[in-house]
């Protein structure tokens, strides 16, 4: 009978060590603060300010990119932007031609605030954390994230190369790698 409490104590001590990876499901990055409005245009009164260099907090996070890929399918982004981001009634996301900019904060604005003539606003419908995961995945479609973090395979229909095999579109045009 005395051995049972010792076994229970041993199990309780070993149990926390079973955690493989910490995933913060509800934590929002500092860059996602809504009080810091993202600029939609460079036009402003007074002296010009330097453009912001906000990066997606999931740009180097394989789990965040995989979640962005899952959300892209779950929210039916492919209905407008095509499977693999090849374009349909919405613009293609896998090239270097971006109407409203390819920086993370610009993509965040496009998703959350919408754009004229087609892109609806998803603010209030999709949590900010999921928007940032979508931003990271959309950037991976154009090869704008680290290949080490990008997802390596398509689990459904294979319509394009896996995201970790896509080269940066600007490097392809200039011939620099």
XYZ file of N, CA and C in Angstrom:
531
model
N 0.807 -1.198 0.000
C 0.000 0.000 0.000
C 0.857 1.271 0.000
N 2.054 1.177 0.619
C 2.906 2.372 0.688
C 3.483 2.723 -0.682
N 3.601 1.795 -1.568
C 4.179 2.032 -2.883
C 3.264 2.805 -3.821
N 1.955 2.742 -3.606
C 0.998 3.427 -4.485
C 1.169 4.941 -4.433
N 1.282 5.574 -3.255
C 1.503 7.033 -3.252
C 2.802 7.429 -3.940
N 3.848 6.605 -3.800
C 5.114 6.929 -4.466
C 4.973 6.854 -5.984
N 4.229 5.881 -6.478
C 3.991 5.758 -7.913
C 3.192 6.959 -8.409
N 2.182 7.371 -7.668
C 1.377 8.539 -8.057
C 2.220 9.796 -8.102
N 3.094 9.976 -7.130
C 3.984 11.142 -7.125
C 4.913 11.088 -8.329
N 5.433 9.914 -8.659
C 6.302 9.769 -9.821
C 5.593 10.101 -11.121
N 4.337 9.646 -11.268
C 3.555 9.940 -12.464
C 3.296 11.435 -12.576
N 2.999 12.078 -11.447
C 2.726 13.521 -11.463
C 3.973 14.321 -11.834
N 5.141 13.821 -11.474
C 6.379 14.519 -11.810
C 6.754 14.340 -13.280
N 6.435 13.195 -13.864
C 6.801 12.910 -15.242
C 5.808 13.503 -16.237
N 4.556 13.655 -15.874
C 3.504 14.118 -16.780
C 3.816 15.458 -17.451
N 4.301 16.490 -16.749
C 4.593 17.755 -17.459
C 5.673 17.623 -18.521
N 6.536 16.635 -18.419
C 7.606 16.468 -19.399
C 7.094 15.927 -20.730
N 5.828 15.518 -20.798
C 5.272 14.952 -22.024
C 4.931 16.015 -23.063
N 4.977 17.257 -22.704
C 4.610 18.322 -23.636
C 5.703 18.488 -24.677
N 5.361 18.273 -25.961
C 6.341 18.351 -27.038
C 6.603 19.767 -27.503
N 5.546 20.522 -27.647
C 5.681 21.844 -28.250
C 4.619 22.756 -27.667
N 5.011 23.963 -27.324
C 4.033 24.917 -26.813
C 3.367 25.620 -27.973
N 2.062 25.604 -27.967
C 1.290 26.323 -28.981
C 0.343 27.251 -28.261
N 0.524 28.513 -28.471
C -0.330 29.506 -27.826
C -1.493 29.789 -28.763
N -2.639 29.263 -28.405
C -3.780 29.335 -29.305
C -4.495 30.680 -29.277
N -4.421 31.416 -28.192
C -5.193 32.653 -28.103
C -4.331 33.892 -27.961
N -3.040 33.752 -27.891
C -2.176 34.910 -27.722
C -2.062 35.691 -29.021
N -2.263 36.988 -28.948
C -2.106 37.836 -30.123
C -0.752 38.522 -30.074
N -0.054 38.586 -31.183
C 1.233 39.271 -31.208
C 1.053 40.776 -31.077
N 2.120 41.441 -30.670
C 2.059 42.890 -30.507
C 1.722 43.586 -31.816
N 2.129 43.016 -32.942
C 1.880 43.632 -34.240
C 0.409 43.613 -34.614
N -0.393 42.800 -33.946
C -1.810 42.686 -34.284
C -2.663 43.672 -33.516
N -2.054 44.615 -32.802
C -2.806 45.588 -32.022
C -3.633 46.455 -32.957
N -4.939 46.417 -32.778
C -5.834 47.183 -33.653
C -5.706 48.689 -33.446
N -5.189 49.117 -32.282
C -5.074 50.553 -32.052
C -4.022 51.176 -32.967
N -3.061 50.382 -33.422
C -2.062 50.861 -34.372
C -2.593 50.591 -35.779
N -3.311 51.551 -36.321
C -3.961 51.361 -37.615
C -2.933 51.192 -38.723
N -3.212 50.288 -39.614
C -2.341 50.043 -40.754
C -2.721 51.015 -41.857
N -1.733 51.674 -42.437
C -1.983 52.668 -43.477
C -2.377 51.986 -44.779
N -3.398 52.501 -45.412
C -3.847 51.967 -46.684
C -3.206 52.673 -47.867
N -2.687 53.857 -47.645
C -2.077 54.639 -48.713
C -0.937 55.476 -48.136
N -0.028 55.913 -48.977
C 1.071 56.746 -48.497
C 0.685 58.223 -48.469
N -0.508 58.558 -48.961
C -0.957 59.943 -48.948
C -1.324 60.364 -47.530
N -0.811 61.523 -47.116
C -1.115 62.037 -45.788
C -0.761 63.518 -45.744
N -1.410 64.264 -44.852
C -1.031 65.669 -44.718
C 0.277 65.788 -43.940
N 1.027 66.836 -44.196
C 2.264 67.080 -43.454
C 3.443 66.319 -44.018
N 4.454 66.167 -43.195
C 5.695 65.501 -43.609
C 5.474 63.996 -43.731
N 6.053 63.388 -44.759
C 5.874 61.940 -44.920
C 6.561 61.154 -43.805
N 5.961 60.007 -43.455
C 6.529 59.126 -42.446
C 7.111 57.894 -43.123
N 8.050 57.275 -42.459
C 8.656 56.058 -43.000
C 7.612 54.939 -42.998
N 7.594 54.120 -44.030
C 6.637 53.013 -44.057
C 6.925 52.019 -42.936
N 5.861 51.421 -42.426
C 6.038 50.446 -41.350
C 6.579 49.142 -41.913
N 7.324 48.437 -41.095
C 7.891 47.160 -41.513
C 7.373 46.064 -40.585
N 6.062 45.926 -40.515
C 5.434 44.926 -39.669
C 5.534 43.579 -40.366
N 5.979 42.568 -39.643
C 6.053 41.221 -40.192
C 4.988 40.360 -39.537
N 4.563 39.351 -40.254
C 3.627 38.402 -39.678
C 4.315 37.636 -38.566
N 3.677 37.512 -37.411
C 4.306 36.761 -36.327
C 4.419 35.269 -36.642
N 3.768 34.804 -37.686
C 3.806 33.391 -38.063
C 4.670 33.142 -39.295
N 5.408 34.137 -39.743
C 6.210 34.021 -40.955
C 7.293 32.957 -40.828
N 7.802 32.729 -39.628
C 8.852 31.734 -39.410
C 8.358 30.570 -38.551
N 7.047 30.403 -38.456
C 6.441 29.397 -37.590
C 5.712 28.372 -38.447
N 6.227 27.159 -38.498
C 5.635 26.115 -39.354
C 4.204 25.804 -38.943
N 3.934 25.784 -37.649
C 2.570 25.506 -37.190
C 1.617 26.612 -37.647
N 2.027 27.872 -37.508
C 1.184 28.992 -37.933
C 0.917 28.975 -39.433
N 1.936 28.630 -40.230
C 1.755 28.534 -41.676
C 0.807 27.389 -42.039
N 0.938 26.261 -41.343
C 0.044 25.133 -41.607
C -1.396 25.484 -41.229
N -1.556 26.217 -40.133
C -2.898 26.663 -39.747
C -3.454 27.639 -40.786
N -2.608 28.519 -41.308
C -3.039 29.439 -42.355
C -3.509 28.696 -43.594
N -2.799 27.631 -43.935
C -3.188 26.814 -45.079
C -4.539 26.142 -44.831
N -4.731 25.641 -43.611
C -6.000 25.006 -43.253
C -7.140 26.026 -43.294
N -6.867 27.222 -42.779
C -7.892 28.272 -42.768
C -8.218 28.762 -44.176
N -7.222 28.785 -45.055
C -7.436 29.178 -46.456
C -8.492 28.274 -47.086
N -8.408 26.985 -46.789
C -9.408 26.038 -47.300
C -10.721 26.163 -46.533
N -10.644 26.302 -45.216
C -11.849 26.339 -44.381
C -12.706 27.570 -44.662
N -12.088 28.716 -44.908
C -12.832 29.953 -45.179
C -13.112 30.137 -46.670
N -12.815 29.127 -47.463
C -13.094 29.114 -48.902
C -12.430 30.281 -49.638
N -11.209 30.588 -49.270
C -10.459 31.620 -49.992
C -10.207 31.178 -51.428
N -10.118 29.851 -51.628
C -9.882 29.309 -52.964
C -11.040 29.606 -53.904
N -12.229 29.882 -53.364
C -13.368 30.219 -54.207
C -13.104 31.449 -55.060
N -12.345 32.403 -54.533
C -12.027 33.620 -55.285
C -10.581 33.629 -55.779
N -9.657 33.131 -54.958
C -8.238 33.234 -55.299
C -7.678 31.953 -55.909
N -8.491 30.924 -56.058
C -8.065 29.683 -56.698
C -7.317 28.752 -55.760
N -7.344 27.462 -56.102
C -6.570 26.486 -55.340
C -5.094 26.818 -55.478
N -4.403 26.855 -54.386
C -2.982 27.177 -54.437
C -2.713 28.636 -54.736
N -3.730 29.485 -54.702
C -3.533 30.916 -54.921
C -3.303 31.314 -56.359
N -3.714 30.481 -57.306
C -3.467 30.760 -58.717
C -4.379 31.811 -59.336
N -5.395 32.238 -58.613
C -6.296 33.270 -59.117
C -7.540 32.686 -59.750
N -8.625 33.395 -59.633
C -9.909 33.042 -60.253
C -10.631 34.363 -60.471
N -11.732 34.590 -59.747
C -12.377 35.901 -59.859
C -11.631 36.930 -59.022
N -10.830 36.456 -58.069
C -9.943 37.317 -57.290
C -8.538 37.230 -57.862
N -7.657 38.150 -57.475
C -6.303 38.133 -58.039
C -5.488 36.935 -57.569
N -4.503 36.576 -58.370
C -3.573 35.502 -58.008
C -2.715 35.953 -56.834
N -2.355 34.996 -55.991
C -1.542 35.293 -54.814
C -0.149 34.683 -54.904
N 0.159 34.045 -56.024
C 1.426 33.337 -56.120
C 2.440 34.007 -57.036
N 2.244 35.272 -57.352
C 3.212 35.979 -58.181
C 3.690 37.224 -57.454
N 4.404 38.094 -58.143
C 4.917 39.307 -57.508
C 4.106 40.548 -57.888
N 2.925 40.357 -58.452
C 2.069 41.486 -58.833
C 0.975 41.641 -57.776
N 1.193 42.560 -56.838
C 0.272 42.768 -55.725
C -0.342 44.162 -55.849
N -1.643 44.223 -55.940
C -2.326 45.504 -56.120
C -2.163 46.391 -54.890
N -2.359 45.816 -53.702
C -2.326 46.604 -52.467
C -1.086 46.334 -51.624
N -0.108 45.660 -52.160
C 1.158 45.431 -51.469
C 1.281 44.029 -50.901
N 2.522 43.544 -50.837
C 2.784 42.186 -50.359
C 3.358 42.147 -48.950
N 3.485 43.299 -48.295
C 3.966 43.314 -46.918
C 2.879 42.763 -46.003
N 3.296 42.195 -44.889
C 2.363 41.539 -43.974
C 1.251 42.483 -43.512
N 1.600 43.716 -43.162
C 0.567 44.642 -42.688
C -0.415 45.012 -43.801
N 0.043 45.042 -45.040
C -0.851 45.355 -46.160
C -1.805 44.196 -46.435
N -1.305 42.965 -46.347
C -2.168 41.801 -46.535
C -3.169 41.715 -45.387
N -2.706 42.003 -44.165
C -3.610 42.022 -43.007
C -4.741 43.015 -43.239
N -4.404 44.200 -43.745
C -5.430 45.215 -44.033
C -6.395 44.736 -45.104
N -5.886 44.095 -46.136
C -6.757 43.604 -47.207
C -7.761 42.598 -46.671
N -7.314 41.702 -45.787
C -8.216 40.686 -45.247
C -9.174 41.303 -44.232
N -8.661 42.104 -43.328
C -9.519 42.608 -42.252
C -10.431 43.748 -42.706
N -9.942 44.666 -43.544
C -10.731 45.825 -43.935
C -11.401 45.659 -45.290
N -10.959 44.678 -46.075
C -11.524 44.483 -47.405
C -10.942 45.459 -48.400
N -11.289 45.273 -49.649
C -10.834 46.150 -50.735
C -12.010 46.417 -51.666
N -11.987 47.540 -52.364
C -13.095 47.855 -53.270
C -13.221 46.825 -54.396
N -14.392 46.676 -54.902
C -14.682 45.813 -56.044
C -14.383 44.335 -55.795
N -14.774 43.830 -54.629
C -14.703 42.390 -54.480
C -14.285 41.833 -53.147
N -13.197 42.289 -52.569
C -12.714 41.685 -51.331
C -13.526 42.199 -50.152
N -14.301 41.310 -49.504
C -15.098 41.760 -48.356
C -14.229 41.937 -47.112
N -14.739 42.663 -46.146
C -14.060 42.846 -44.869
C -14.369 41.654 -43.973
N -13.325 41.074 -43.393
C -13.510 39.939 -42.496
C -13.257 40.308 -41.042
N -13.016 41.600 -40.746
C -12.833 42.027 -39.362
C -14.113 41.737 -38.593
N -13.975 41.172 -37.425
C -15.130 40.819 -36.623
C -15.676 39.440 -36.945
N -15.310 38.886 -38.099
C -15.758 37.546 -38.490
C -14.657 36.518 -38.269
N -13.409 36.942 -38.430
C -12.253 36.068 -38.251
C -11.386 36.697 -37.155
N -10.974 35.922 -36.151
C -10.088 36.475 -35.114
C -8.765 36.952 -35.710
N -8.180 37.977 -35.095
C -6.921 38.546 -35.593
C -5.819 37.501 -35.698
N -5.750 36.600 -34.742
C -4.715 35.569 -34.780
C -4.843 34.739 -36.055
N -6.054 34.387 -36.440
C -6.254 33.609 -37.655
C -5.957 34.440 -38.897
N -6.236 35.736 -38.854
C -5.887 36.606 -39.995
C -4.372 36.608 -40.175
N -3.604 36.697 -39.071
C -2.147 36.679 -39.177
C -1.660 35.346 -39.716
N -2.317 34.244 -39.366
C -1.933 32.945 -39.910
C -2.229 32.892 -41.406
N -3.356 33.457 -41.823
C -3.667 33.544 -43.254
C -2.646 34.408 -43.984
N -2.235 35.514 -43.355
C -1.227 36.398 -43.951
C 0.062 35.619 -44.214
N 0.509 34.853 -43.235
C 1.740 34.080 -43.398
C 1.592 33.065 -44.522
N 0.441 32.404 -44.599
C 0.245 31.416 -45.665
C 0.180 32.086 -47.037
N -0.509 33.204 -47.133
C -0.597 33.917 -48.412
C 0.804 34.348 -48.859
N 1.629 34.797 -47.922
C 2.994 35.161 -48.282
C 3.788 33.931 -48.725
N 3.493 32.773 -48.152
C 4.208 31.564 -48.555
C 3.852 31.146 -49.980
N 2.648 31.477 -50.427
C 2.251 31.138 -51.797
C 3.121 31.850 -52.822
N 3.619 33.039 -52.470
C 4.478 33.797 -53.377
C 5.959 33.598 -53.056
N 6.266 32.691 -52.137
C 7.661 32.445 -51.789
C 8.274 33.536 -50.945
N 7.460 34.238 -50.154
C 7.959 35.352 -49.356
C 8.244 34.969 -47.906
N 8.245 33.681 -47.596
C 8.579 33.219 -46.249
C 9.739 32.238 -46.337
N 10.315 31.934 -45.205
C 11.429 30.992 -45.157
C 10.978 29.612 -45.616
N 11.754 28.986 -46.477
C 11.403 27.652 -46.958
C 11.475 26.621 -45.840
N 12.217 26.913 -44.780
C 12.297 25.993 -43.648
C 10.972 25.922 -42.895
N 10.218 27.007 -42.886
C 8.962 27.041 -42.143
C 7.754 26.713 -43.014
N 7.853 26.895 -44.325
C 6.708 26.686 -45.213
C 6.281 25.229 -45.222
N 4.989 25.014 -45.435
C 4.469 23.655 -45.466
C 5.073 22.905 -46.645
N 5.207 21.590 -46.497
C 5.958 20.833 -47.487
C 5.107 20.048 -48.462
N 3.829 19.937 -48.225
C 3.009 19.154 -49.140
C 1.569 19.639 -49.103
N 0.861 19.350 -50.167
C -0.568 19.604 -50.203
C -1.269 18.312 -49.807
N -2.178 18.406 -48.881
C -2.875 17.216 -48.429
C -4.105 16.907 -49.269
N -4.501 17.828 -50.116
C -5.666 17.582 -50.962
C -5.222 17.522 -52.423
N -5.838 18.243 -53.282
C -5.475 18.212 -54.699
C -4.164 18.953 -54.927
N -3.231 18.322 -55.578
C -1.945 18.943 -55.865
C -2.083 19.783 -57.132
N -2.151 21.112 -56.970
C -2.287 22.003 -58.123
C -1.027 22.821 -58.353
N -0.120 22.809 -57.384
C 1.117 23.565 -57.541
C 2.184 22.933 -56.655
N 3.382 23.497 -56.706
C 4.466 23.017 -55.867
C 4.120 23.263 -54.399
N 4.645 22.444 -53.484
C 4.490 22.752 -52.069
C 5.129 24.105 -51.769
N 4.627 24.789 -50.755
C 5.071 26.148 -50.464
C 6.564 26.239 -50.145
N 7.161 25.179 -49.571
C 8.581 25.268 -49.261
C 9.456 25.042 -50.493
N 8.859 24.801 -51.646
C 9.598 24.646 -52.899
C 9.406 25.832 -53.837
N 8.610 26.801 -53.442
C 8.360 27.975 -54.273
C 9.491 28.966 -54.059
N 10.094 29.396 -55.142
C 11.165 30.375 -55.057
C 10.558 31.770 -55.065
N 11.279 32.715 -54.496
C 10.829 34.098 -54.468
C 10.673 34.602 -55.896
N 9.512 35.157 -56.221
C 9.221 35.600 -57.583
C 10.209 36.671 -58.052
N 10.654 37.523 -57.147
C 11.603 38.571 -57.529
C 12.958 37.973 -57.872
N 13.346 36.902 -57.168
C 14.621 36.261 -57.465
C 14.567 35.578 -58.821
N 13.421 35.029 -59.178
C 13.282 34.354 -60.455
C 13.447 35.354 -61.594
N 12.813 36.535 -61.477
C 12.874 37.532 -62.549
C 14.277 38.097 -62.718
N 14.997 38.317 -61.611
C 16.311 38.926 -61.717
C 17.415 37.903 -61.907
N 17.102 36.628 -61.679
C 18.109 35.587 -61.853
C 18.993 35.409 -60.630
N 18.727 36.162 -59.524
C 19.521 36.031 -58.297
C 18.848 35.016 -57.382
N 19.623 34.209 -56.738
C 19.085 33.210 -55.792
C 19.762 33.330 -54.469
